[in-house]
Tab-separated table of C-alpha atoms and ligand atoms in Angstrom:
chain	number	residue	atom	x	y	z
W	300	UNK	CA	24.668	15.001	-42.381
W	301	UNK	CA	22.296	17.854	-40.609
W	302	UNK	CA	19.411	16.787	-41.312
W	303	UNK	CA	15.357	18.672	-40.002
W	304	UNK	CA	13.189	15.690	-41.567
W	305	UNK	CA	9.544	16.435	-40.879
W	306	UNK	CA	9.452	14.325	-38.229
W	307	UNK	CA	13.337	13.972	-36.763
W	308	UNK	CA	16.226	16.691	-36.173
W	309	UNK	CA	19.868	15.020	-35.899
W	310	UNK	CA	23.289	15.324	-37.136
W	311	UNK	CA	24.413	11.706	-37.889
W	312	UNK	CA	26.771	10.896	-40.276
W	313	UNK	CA	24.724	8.964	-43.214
W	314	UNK	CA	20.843	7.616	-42.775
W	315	UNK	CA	21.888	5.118	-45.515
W	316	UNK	CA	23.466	3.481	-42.941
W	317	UNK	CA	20.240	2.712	-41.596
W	318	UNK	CA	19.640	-1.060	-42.487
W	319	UNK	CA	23.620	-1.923	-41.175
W	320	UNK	CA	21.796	-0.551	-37.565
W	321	UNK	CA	19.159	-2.235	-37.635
W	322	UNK	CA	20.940	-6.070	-38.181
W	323	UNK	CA	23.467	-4.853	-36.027
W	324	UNK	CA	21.437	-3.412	-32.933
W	325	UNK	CA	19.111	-6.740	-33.354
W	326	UNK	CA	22.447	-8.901	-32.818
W	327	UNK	CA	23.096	-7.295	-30.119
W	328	UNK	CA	19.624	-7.161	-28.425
W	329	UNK	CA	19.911	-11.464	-28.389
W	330	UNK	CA	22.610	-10.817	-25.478
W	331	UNK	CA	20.045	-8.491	-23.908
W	332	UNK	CA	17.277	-10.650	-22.405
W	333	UNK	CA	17.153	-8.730	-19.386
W	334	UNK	CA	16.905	-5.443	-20.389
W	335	UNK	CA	14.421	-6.388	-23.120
W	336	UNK	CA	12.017	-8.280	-20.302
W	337	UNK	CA	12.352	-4.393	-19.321
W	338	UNK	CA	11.810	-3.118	-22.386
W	339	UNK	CA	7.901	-5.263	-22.580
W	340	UNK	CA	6.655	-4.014	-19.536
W	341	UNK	CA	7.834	-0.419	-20.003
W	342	UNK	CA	5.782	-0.354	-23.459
W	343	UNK	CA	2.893	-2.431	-21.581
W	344	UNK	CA	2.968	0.740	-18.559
W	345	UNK	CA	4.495	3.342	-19.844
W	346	UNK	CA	6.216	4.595	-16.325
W	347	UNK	CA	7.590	7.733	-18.439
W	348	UNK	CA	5.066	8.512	-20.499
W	349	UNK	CA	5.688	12.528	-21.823
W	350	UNK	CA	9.181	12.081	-19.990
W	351	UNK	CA	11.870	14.582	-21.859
W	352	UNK	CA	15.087	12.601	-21.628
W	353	UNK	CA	18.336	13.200	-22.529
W	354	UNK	CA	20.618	10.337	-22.945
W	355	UNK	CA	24.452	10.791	-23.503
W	356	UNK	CA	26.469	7.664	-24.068
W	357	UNK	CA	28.204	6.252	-26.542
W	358	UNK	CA	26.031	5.441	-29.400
W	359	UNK	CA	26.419	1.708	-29.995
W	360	UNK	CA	24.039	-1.134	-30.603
W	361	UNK	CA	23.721	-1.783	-26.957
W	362	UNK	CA	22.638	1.617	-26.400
W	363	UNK	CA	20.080	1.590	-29.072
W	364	UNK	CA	18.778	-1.410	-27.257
W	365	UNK	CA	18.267	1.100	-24.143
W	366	UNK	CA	17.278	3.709	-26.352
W	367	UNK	CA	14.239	1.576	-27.902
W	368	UNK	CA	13.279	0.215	-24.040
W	369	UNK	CA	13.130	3.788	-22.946
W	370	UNK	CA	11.051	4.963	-26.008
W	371	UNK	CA	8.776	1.689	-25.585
W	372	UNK	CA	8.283	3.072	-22.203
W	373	UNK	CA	6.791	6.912	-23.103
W	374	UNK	CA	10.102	8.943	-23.131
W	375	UNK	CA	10.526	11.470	-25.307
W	376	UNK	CA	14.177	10.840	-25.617
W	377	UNK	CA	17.158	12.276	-27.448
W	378	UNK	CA	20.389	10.810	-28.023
W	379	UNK	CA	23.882	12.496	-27.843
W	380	UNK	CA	27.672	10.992	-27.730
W	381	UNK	CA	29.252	10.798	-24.542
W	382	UNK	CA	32.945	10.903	-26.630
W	383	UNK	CA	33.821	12.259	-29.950
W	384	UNK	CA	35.443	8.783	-31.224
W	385	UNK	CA	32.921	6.023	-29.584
W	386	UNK	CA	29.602	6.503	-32.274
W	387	UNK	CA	28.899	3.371	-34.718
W	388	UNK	CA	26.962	6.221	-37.369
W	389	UNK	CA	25.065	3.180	-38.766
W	390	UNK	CA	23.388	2.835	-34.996
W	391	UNK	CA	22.844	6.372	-34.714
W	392	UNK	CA	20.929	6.511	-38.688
W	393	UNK	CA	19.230	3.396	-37.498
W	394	UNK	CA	17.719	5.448	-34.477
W	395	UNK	CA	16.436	8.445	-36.681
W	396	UNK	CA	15.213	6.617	-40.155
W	397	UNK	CA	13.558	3.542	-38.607
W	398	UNK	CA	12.748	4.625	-34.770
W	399	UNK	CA	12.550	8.302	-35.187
W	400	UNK	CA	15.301	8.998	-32.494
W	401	UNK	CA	16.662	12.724	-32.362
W	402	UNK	CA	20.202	11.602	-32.610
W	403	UNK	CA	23.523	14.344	-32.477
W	404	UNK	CA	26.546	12.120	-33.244
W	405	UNK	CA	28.836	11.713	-35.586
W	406	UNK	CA	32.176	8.878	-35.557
W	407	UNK	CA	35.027	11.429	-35.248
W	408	UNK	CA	33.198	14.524	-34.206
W	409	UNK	CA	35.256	17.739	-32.719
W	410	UNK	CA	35.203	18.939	-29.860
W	411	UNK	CA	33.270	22.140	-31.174
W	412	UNK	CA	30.882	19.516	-32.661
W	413	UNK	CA	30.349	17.512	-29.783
W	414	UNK	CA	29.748	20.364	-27.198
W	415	UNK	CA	27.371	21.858	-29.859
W	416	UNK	CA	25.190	18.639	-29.456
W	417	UNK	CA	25.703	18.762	-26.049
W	418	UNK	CA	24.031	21.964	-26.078
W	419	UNK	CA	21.326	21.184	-28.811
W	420	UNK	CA	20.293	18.172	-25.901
W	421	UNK	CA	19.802	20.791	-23.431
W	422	UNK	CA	17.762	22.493	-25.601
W	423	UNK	CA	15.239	19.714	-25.537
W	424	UNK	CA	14.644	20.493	-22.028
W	425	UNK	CA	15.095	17.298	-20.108
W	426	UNK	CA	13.606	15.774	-16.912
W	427	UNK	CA	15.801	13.203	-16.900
W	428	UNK	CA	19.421	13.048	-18.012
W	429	UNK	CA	21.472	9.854	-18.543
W	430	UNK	CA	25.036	10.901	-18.461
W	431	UNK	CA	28.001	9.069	-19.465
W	432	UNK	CA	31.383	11.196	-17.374
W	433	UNK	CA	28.879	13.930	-16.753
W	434	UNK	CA	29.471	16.291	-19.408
W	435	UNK	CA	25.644	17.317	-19.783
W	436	UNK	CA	24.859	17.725	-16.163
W	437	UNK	CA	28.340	19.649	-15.618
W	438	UNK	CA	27.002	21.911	-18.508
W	439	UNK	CA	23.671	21.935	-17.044
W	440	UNK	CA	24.593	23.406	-14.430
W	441	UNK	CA	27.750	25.952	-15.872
W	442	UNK	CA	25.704	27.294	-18.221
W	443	UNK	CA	22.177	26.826	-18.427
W	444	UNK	CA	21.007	27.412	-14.303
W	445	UNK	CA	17.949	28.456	-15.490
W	446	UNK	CA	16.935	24.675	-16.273
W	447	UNK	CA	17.894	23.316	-13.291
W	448	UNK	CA	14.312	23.323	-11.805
W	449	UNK	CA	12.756	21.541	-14.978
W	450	UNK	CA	15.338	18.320	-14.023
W	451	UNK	CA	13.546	15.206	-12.131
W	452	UNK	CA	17.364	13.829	-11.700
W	453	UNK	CA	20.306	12.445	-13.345
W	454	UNK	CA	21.371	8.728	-13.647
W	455	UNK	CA	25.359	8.232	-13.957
W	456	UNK	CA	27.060	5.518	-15.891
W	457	UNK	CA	30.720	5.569	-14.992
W	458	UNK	CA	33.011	6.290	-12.176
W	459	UNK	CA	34.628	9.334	-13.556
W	460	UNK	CA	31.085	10.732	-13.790
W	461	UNK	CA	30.228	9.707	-9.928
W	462	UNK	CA	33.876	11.317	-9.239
W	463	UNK	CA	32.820	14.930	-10.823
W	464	UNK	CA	29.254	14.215	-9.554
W	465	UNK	CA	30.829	14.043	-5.888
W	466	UNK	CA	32.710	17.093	-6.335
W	467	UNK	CA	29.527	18.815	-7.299
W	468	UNK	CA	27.703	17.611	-4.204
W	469	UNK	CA	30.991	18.893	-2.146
W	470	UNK	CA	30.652	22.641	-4.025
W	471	UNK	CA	26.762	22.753	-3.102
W	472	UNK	CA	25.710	22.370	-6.391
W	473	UNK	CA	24.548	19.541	-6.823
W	474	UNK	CA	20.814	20.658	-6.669
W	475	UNK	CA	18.726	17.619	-8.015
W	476	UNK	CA	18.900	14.077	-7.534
W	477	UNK	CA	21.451	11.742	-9.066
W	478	UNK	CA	21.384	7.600	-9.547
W	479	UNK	CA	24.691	6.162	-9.031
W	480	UNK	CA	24.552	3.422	-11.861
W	481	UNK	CA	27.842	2.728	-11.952
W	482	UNK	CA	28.188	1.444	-8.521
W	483	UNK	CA	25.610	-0.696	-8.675
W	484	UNK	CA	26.448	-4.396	-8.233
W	485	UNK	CA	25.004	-5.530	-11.402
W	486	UNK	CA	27.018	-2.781	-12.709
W	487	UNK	CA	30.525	-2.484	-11.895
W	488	UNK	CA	31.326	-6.342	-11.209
W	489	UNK	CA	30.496	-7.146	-14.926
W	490	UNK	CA	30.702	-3.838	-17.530
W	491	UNK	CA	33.536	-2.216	-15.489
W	492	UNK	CA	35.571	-5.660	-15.190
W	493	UNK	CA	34.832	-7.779	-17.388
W	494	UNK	CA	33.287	-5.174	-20.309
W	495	UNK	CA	36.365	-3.330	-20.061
W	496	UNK	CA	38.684	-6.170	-19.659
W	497	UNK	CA	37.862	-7.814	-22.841
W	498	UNK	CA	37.229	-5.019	-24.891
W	499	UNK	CA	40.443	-2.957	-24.307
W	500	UNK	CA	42.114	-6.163	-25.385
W	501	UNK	CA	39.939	-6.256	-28.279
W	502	UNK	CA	40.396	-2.752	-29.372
W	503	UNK	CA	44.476	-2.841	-29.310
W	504	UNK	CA	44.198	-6.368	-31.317
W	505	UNK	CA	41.926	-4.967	-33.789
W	506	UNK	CA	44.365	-1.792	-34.354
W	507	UNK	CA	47.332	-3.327	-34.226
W	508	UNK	CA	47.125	-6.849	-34.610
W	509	UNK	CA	49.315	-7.319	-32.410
W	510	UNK	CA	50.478	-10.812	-30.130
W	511	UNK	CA	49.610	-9.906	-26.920
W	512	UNK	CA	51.405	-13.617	-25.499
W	513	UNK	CA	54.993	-12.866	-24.311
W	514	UNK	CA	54.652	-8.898	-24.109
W	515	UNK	CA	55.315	-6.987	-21.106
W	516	UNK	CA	52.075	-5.184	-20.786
W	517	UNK	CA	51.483	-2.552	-17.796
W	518	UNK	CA	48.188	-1.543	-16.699
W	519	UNK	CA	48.000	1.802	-14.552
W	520	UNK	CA	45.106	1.669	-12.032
W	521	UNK	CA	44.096	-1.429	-10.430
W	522	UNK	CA	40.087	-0.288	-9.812
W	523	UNK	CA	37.359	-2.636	-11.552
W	524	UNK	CA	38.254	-1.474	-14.959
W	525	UNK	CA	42.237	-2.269	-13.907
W	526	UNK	CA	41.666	-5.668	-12.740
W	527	UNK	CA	39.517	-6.590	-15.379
W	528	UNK	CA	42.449	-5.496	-17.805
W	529	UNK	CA	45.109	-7.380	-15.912
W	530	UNK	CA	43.012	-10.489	-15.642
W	531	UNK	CA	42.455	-10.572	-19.221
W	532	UNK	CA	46.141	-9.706	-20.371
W	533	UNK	CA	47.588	-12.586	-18.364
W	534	UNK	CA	44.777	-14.850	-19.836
W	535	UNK	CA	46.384	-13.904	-23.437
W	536	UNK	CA	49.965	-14.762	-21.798
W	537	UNK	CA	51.305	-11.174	-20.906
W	538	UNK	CA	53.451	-10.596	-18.299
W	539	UNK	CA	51.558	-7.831	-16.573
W	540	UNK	CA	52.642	-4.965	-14.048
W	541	UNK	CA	50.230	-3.076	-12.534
W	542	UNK	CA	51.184	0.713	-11.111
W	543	UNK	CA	49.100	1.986	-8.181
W	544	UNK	CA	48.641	4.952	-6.149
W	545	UNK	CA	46.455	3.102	-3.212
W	546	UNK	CA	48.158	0.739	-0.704
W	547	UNK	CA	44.993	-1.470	-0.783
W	548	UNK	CA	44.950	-1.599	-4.387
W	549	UNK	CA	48.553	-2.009	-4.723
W	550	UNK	CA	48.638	-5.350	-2.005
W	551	UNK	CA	45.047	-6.646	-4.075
W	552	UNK	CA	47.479	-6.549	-7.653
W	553	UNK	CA	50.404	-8.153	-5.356
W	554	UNK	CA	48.397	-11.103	-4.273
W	555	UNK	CA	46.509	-11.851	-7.498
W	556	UNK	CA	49.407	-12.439	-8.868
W	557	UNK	CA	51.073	-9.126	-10.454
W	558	UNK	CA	54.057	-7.498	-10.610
W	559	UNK	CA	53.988	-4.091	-8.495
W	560	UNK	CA	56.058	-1.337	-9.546
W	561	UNK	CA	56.156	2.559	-9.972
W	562	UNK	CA	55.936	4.133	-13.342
W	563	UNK	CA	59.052	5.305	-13.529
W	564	UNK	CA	60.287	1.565	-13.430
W	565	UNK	CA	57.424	-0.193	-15.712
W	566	UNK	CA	58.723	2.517	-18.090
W	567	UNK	CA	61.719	0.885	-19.035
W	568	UNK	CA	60.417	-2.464	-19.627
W	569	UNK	CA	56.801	-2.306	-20.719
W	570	UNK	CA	56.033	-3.055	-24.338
W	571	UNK	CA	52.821	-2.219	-24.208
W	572	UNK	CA	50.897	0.473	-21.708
W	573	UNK	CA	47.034	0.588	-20.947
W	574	UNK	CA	46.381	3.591	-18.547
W	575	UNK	CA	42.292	2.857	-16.714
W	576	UNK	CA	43.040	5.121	-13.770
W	577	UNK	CA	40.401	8.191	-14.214
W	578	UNK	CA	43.263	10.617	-13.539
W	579	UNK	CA	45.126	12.673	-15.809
W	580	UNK	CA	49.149	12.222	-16.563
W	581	UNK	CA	49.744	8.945	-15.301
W	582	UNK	CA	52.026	8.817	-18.590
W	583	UNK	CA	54.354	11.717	-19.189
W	584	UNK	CA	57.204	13.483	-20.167
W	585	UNK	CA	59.753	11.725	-17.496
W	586	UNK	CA	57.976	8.735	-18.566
W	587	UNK	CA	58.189	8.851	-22.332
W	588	UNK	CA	62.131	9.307	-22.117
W	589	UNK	CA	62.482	6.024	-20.191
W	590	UNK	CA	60.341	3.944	-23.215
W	591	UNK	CA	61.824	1.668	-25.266
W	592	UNK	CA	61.347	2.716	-28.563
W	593	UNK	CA	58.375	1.364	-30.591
W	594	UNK	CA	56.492	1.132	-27.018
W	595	UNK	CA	52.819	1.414	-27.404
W	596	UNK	CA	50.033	3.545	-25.157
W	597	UNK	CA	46.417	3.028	-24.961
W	598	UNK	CA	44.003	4.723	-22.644
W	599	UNK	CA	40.803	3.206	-21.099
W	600	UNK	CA	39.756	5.872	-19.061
W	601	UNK	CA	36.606	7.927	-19.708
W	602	UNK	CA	38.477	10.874	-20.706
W	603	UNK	CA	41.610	11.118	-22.828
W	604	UNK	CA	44.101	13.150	-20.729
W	605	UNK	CA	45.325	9.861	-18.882
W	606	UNK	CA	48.294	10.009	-21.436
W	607	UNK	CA	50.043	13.359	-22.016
W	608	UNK	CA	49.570	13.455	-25.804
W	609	UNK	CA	50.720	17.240	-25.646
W	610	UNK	CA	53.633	16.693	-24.434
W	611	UNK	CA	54.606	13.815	-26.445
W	612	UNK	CA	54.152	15.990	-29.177
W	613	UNK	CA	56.299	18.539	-28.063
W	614	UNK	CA	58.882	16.263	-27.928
W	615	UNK	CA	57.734	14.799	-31.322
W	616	UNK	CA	59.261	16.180	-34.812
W	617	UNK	CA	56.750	14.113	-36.887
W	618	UNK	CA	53.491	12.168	-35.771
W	619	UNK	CA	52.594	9.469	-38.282
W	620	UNK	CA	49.384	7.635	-39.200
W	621	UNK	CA	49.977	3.681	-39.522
W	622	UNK	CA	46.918	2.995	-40.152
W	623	UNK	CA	43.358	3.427	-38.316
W	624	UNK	CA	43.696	4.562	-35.006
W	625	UNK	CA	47.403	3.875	-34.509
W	626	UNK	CA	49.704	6.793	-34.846
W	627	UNK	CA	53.602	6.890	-34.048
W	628	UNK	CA	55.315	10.071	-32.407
W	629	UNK	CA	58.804	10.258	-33.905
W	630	UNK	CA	60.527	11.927	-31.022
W	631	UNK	CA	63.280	14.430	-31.355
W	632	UNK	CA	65.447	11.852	-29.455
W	633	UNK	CA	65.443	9.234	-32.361
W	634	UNK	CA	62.822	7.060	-30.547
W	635	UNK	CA	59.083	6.483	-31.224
W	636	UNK	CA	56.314	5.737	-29.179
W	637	UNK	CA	52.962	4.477	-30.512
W	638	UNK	CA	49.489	6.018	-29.710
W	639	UNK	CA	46.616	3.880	-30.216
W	640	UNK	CA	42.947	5.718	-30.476
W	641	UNK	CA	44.351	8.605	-29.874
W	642	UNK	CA	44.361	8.513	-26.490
W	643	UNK	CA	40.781	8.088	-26.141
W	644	UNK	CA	38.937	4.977	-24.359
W	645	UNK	CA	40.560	2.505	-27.283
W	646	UNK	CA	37.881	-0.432	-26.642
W	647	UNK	CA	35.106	2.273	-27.959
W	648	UNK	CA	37.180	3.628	-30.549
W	649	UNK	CA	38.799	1.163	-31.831
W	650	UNK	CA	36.416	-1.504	-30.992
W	651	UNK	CA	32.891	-1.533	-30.112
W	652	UNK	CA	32.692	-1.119	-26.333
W	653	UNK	CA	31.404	-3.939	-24.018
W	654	UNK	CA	30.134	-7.036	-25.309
W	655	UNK	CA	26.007	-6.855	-25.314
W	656	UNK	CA	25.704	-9.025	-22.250
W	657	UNK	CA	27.344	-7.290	-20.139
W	658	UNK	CA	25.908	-3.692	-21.422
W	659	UNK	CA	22.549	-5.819	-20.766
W	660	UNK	CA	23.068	-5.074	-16.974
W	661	UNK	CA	24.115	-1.721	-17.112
W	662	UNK	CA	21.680	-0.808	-19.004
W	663	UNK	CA	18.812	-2.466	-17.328
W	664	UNK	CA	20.260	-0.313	-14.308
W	665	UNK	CA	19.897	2.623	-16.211
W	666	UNK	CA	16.145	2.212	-17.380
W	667	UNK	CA	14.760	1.483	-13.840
W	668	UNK	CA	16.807	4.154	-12.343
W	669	UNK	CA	15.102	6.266	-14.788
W	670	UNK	CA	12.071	4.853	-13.687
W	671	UNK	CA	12.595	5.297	-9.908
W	672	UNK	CA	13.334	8.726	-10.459
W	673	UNK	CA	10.130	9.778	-12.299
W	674	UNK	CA	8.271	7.674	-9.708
W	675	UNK	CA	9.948	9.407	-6.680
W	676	UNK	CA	9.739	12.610	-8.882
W	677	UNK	CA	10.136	15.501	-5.611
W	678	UNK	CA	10.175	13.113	-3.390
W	679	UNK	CA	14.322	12.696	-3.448
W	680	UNK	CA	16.292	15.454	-1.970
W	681	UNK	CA	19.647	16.738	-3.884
W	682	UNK	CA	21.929	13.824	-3.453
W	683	UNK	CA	23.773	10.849	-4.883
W	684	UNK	CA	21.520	8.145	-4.680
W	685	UNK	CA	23.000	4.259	-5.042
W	686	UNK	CA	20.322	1.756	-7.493
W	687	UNK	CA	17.923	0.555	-4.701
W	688	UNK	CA	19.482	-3.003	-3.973
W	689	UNK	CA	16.407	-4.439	-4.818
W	690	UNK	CA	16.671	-3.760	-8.557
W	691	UNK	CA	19.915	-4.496	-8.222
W	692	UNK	CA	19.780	-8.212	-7.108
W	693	UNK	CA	16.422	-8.689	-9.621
W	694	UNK	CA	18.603	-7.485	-12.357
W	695	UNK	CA	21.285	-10.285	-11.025
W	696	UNK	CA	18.208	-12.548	-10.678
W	697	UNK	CA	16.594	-12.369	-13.806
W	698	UNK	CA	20.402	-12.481	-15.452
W	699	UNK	CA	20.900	-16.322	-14.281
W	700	UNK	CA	17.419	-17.016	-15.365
W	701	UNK	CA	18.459	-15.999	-18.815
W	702	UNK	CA	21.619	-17.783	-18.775
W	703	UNK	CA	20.021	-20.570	-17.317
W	704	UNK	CA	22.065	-21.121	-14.089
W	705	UNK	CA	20.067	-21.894	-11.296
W	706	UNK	CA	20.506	-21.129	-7.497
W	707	UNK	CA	20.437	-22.858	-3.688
W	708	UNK	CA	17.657	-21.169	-1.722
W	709	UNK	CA	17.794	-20.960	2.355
W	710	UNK	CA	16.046	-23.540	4.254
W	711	UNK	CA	13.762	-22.423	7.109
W	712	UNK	CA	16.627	-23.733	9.574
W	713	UNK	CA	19.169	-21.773	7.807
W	714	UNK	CA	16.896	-18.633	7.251
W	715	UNK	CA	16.367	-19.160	11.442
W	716	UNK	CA	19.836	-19.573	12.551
W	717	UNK	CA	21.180	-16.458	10.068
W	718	UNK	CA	18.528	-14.409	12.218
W	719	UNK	CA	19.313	-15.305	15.492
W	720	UNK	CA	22.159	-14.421	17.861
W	721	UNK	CA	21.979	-16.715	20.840
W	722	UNK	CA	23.422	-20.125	18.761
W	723	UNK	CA	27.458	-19.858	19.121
W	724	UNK	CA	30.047	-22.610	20.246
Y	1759	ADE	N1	30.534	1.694	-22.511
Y	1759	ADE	C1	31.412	0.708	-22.722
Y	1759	ADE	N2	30.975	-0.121	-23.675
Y	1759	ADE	C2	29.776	0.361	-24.099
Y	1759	ADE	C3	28.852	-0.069	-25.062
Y	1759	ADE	N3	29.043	-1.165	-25.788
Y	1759	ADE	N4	27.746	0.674	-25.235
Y	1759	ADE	C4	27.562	1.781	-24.493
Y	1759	ADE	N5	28.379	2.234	-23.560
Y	1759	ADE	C5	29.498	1.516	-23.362
């Protein structure tokens, strides 16, 4: 639905679906205690008052939740997807009926669709953009130069969008500040590992209903989002192989406990393949031959090119739906291999991202490195910038509060001694 209400402009998929939002996104917002302690003071101060902000994520309850705090704190913000298959459409009509959220995002959106929106959010103008994989500040800067000036910064919420934001800085032009969010602490430890280790699980088991216990399940890449994976996969009794490209990486899988092996090999044996390496063709042709037949792929990555759908459909006579997001590829060769969310991050599309509390740190990265920036507005040269470590460890700090875990504090002896170099043997 297109819809120019007197008060909103969006493209969401049904406002009927408002009231679903709203019980959903307040679920949600219980496993969000830090970002909504955020959330009061922004509306109390209103650090970006008049602020035109572009966020582009994926549109789930959790992101509402950051939505709402950055509204409560003056933004004038406007909501896009940051992939075609990750928008719940009852968040996104929650956002424009009840909160009156410009919101451009439909569940299942093309590609023509979803750049259009990326383009209707640079038409709002923004100060600040919140990019998820860096699609809007990539376009930014393609095709619309002559905004560049108007832009405060640029936060970033995943490592595939600090990787293209790197190679920007590297081509010169980069020309405007940019928060690293996902490498914050507060960040990666808990939304890359342990966001994305349960809810990749989740999304396969909610397509396929599948037993996960006894399965040979291989996991390509063994970064945060890997380990978190592998962790979680052995938990549910796979036997997991992890495939590397980094030494360190490869040694870290070794001695936690993993099988190590090459592609070509974990071919042959896995039953079930999760690719979370942020590079493109880590499954392919040579690869699909080796399969067992009824083998099934999933991606985790930020973009979907991890698994080379084209040419498994090349080699395909017939590509059938199963049922929601599971499709097989009957080869030419007889065999058939098994896509899940077709190829795109399968714990967004198939399931609903990271769990809340986990999203509650990420997120309460993202509003005070919006905040920061409009502070520090021309004060920050062009450059990646990391979350200033000390919102980082009050994020951590005001996490245990809300979980109610309490800490061990230094002693004056031990605060001496840690500062001094002349005590040794
Ligand atoms: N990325 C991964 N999970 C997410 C979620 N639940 N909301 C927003 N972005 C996410």
């Amino acid at each position: 639905m297109t819809a120019t209400t007197a008060r909103v402009d969006c493209d969401v998929k049904d406002l009927g679906l408002a009231v679903l939002g709203r019980q959903r996104i307040e679920w949600a917002s219980r496993e969000m205690p830090v970002l909504a302690q955020i959330r009061q003071r922004f509306a109390a101060e209103k650090p970006l008052q008049g602020i035109r902000l572009v966020a582009c994520c994926h549109v789930t309850t959790e992101t509402a939740n950051l939505a709402l705090a950055l509204q409560a704190g003056g933004a004038d913000a406007l909501l896009i997807a940051s992939n075609p298959l990750s928008t719940q459409d009852d968040v996104a009509a929650c956002l424009v009926a009840e909160h009156g959220i410009p919101v451009f995002a439909i569940k299942g959106e093309d590609t023509a669709t979803y750049l259009r929106h990326v383009h209707r959010a640079l038409d709002h103008r923004p100060q600040v953009i919140i990019d998820d994989g860096s699609d809007v500040v990539a376009t930014l800067i393609q095709e619309r130069q002559e905004q560049v000036a108007e832009l405060i910064g640029t936060t970033e919420e995943t490592t595939t969008g600090v990787v293209r934001l790197r190679a920007m800085l590297a081509a010169g032009v980069l020309a405007f500040p940019a928060v690293n969010v996902n490498d914050a602490d507060t960040k990666h430890f808990f939304d890359n590992r342990y966001g994305t280790g349960q809810s990749t699980l989740d999304g396969i088991i909610r397509a396929t209903n599948t037993l996960i216990a006894g399965k040979t399940l291989v996991v390509a890449g063994y970064g945060w989002c890997g380990k978190g994976t592998a962790l979680r996969a052995r938990g549910l009794g796979a036997r997991v192989i992890v495939t590397e490209i980094d030494p360190v990486r490869a040694l870290e899988a070794a001695m936690d406990g993993f099988q190590v092996a090459p592609m070509h090999e974990a071919a042959q044996v896995g039953d079930l393949f999760i690719t979370v390496t942020g590079n493109k063709h880590i499954i392919r042709r040579e690869h699909f031959e080796l399969m067992k037949s009824g083998a099934m792929v999933a991606n985790s990555g930020h973009f979907d090119i991890e698994i080379d759908l084209k040419v498994l459909e090349e080699m395909s006579h017939e590509v059938a739906h199963l049922r929601p997001f599971v499709q097989e590829y009957r080869l030419k060769s007889g065999k058939n291999v098994i896509v899940l969310g077709e190829g795109r991050l399968v714990n967004l599309a198939a399931a609903e991202g990271h769990p809340a509390s986990v999203m509650d740190m990420s997120f309460a990265n993202q509003a005070l490195a919006c905040e920061y920036l409009v502070k520090n507005k021309g004060q920050l040269a062009p450059g990646i910038y990391p979350v200033p470590a000390k919102l980082d460890g009050e994020i951590a700090r005001l996490k245990l509060v809300a979980m109610g875990i309490e800490i061990d504090t230094l002693t004056a002896t031990q605060v001496e001694y840690m500062n001094s170099w002349t005590a040794g043997t």
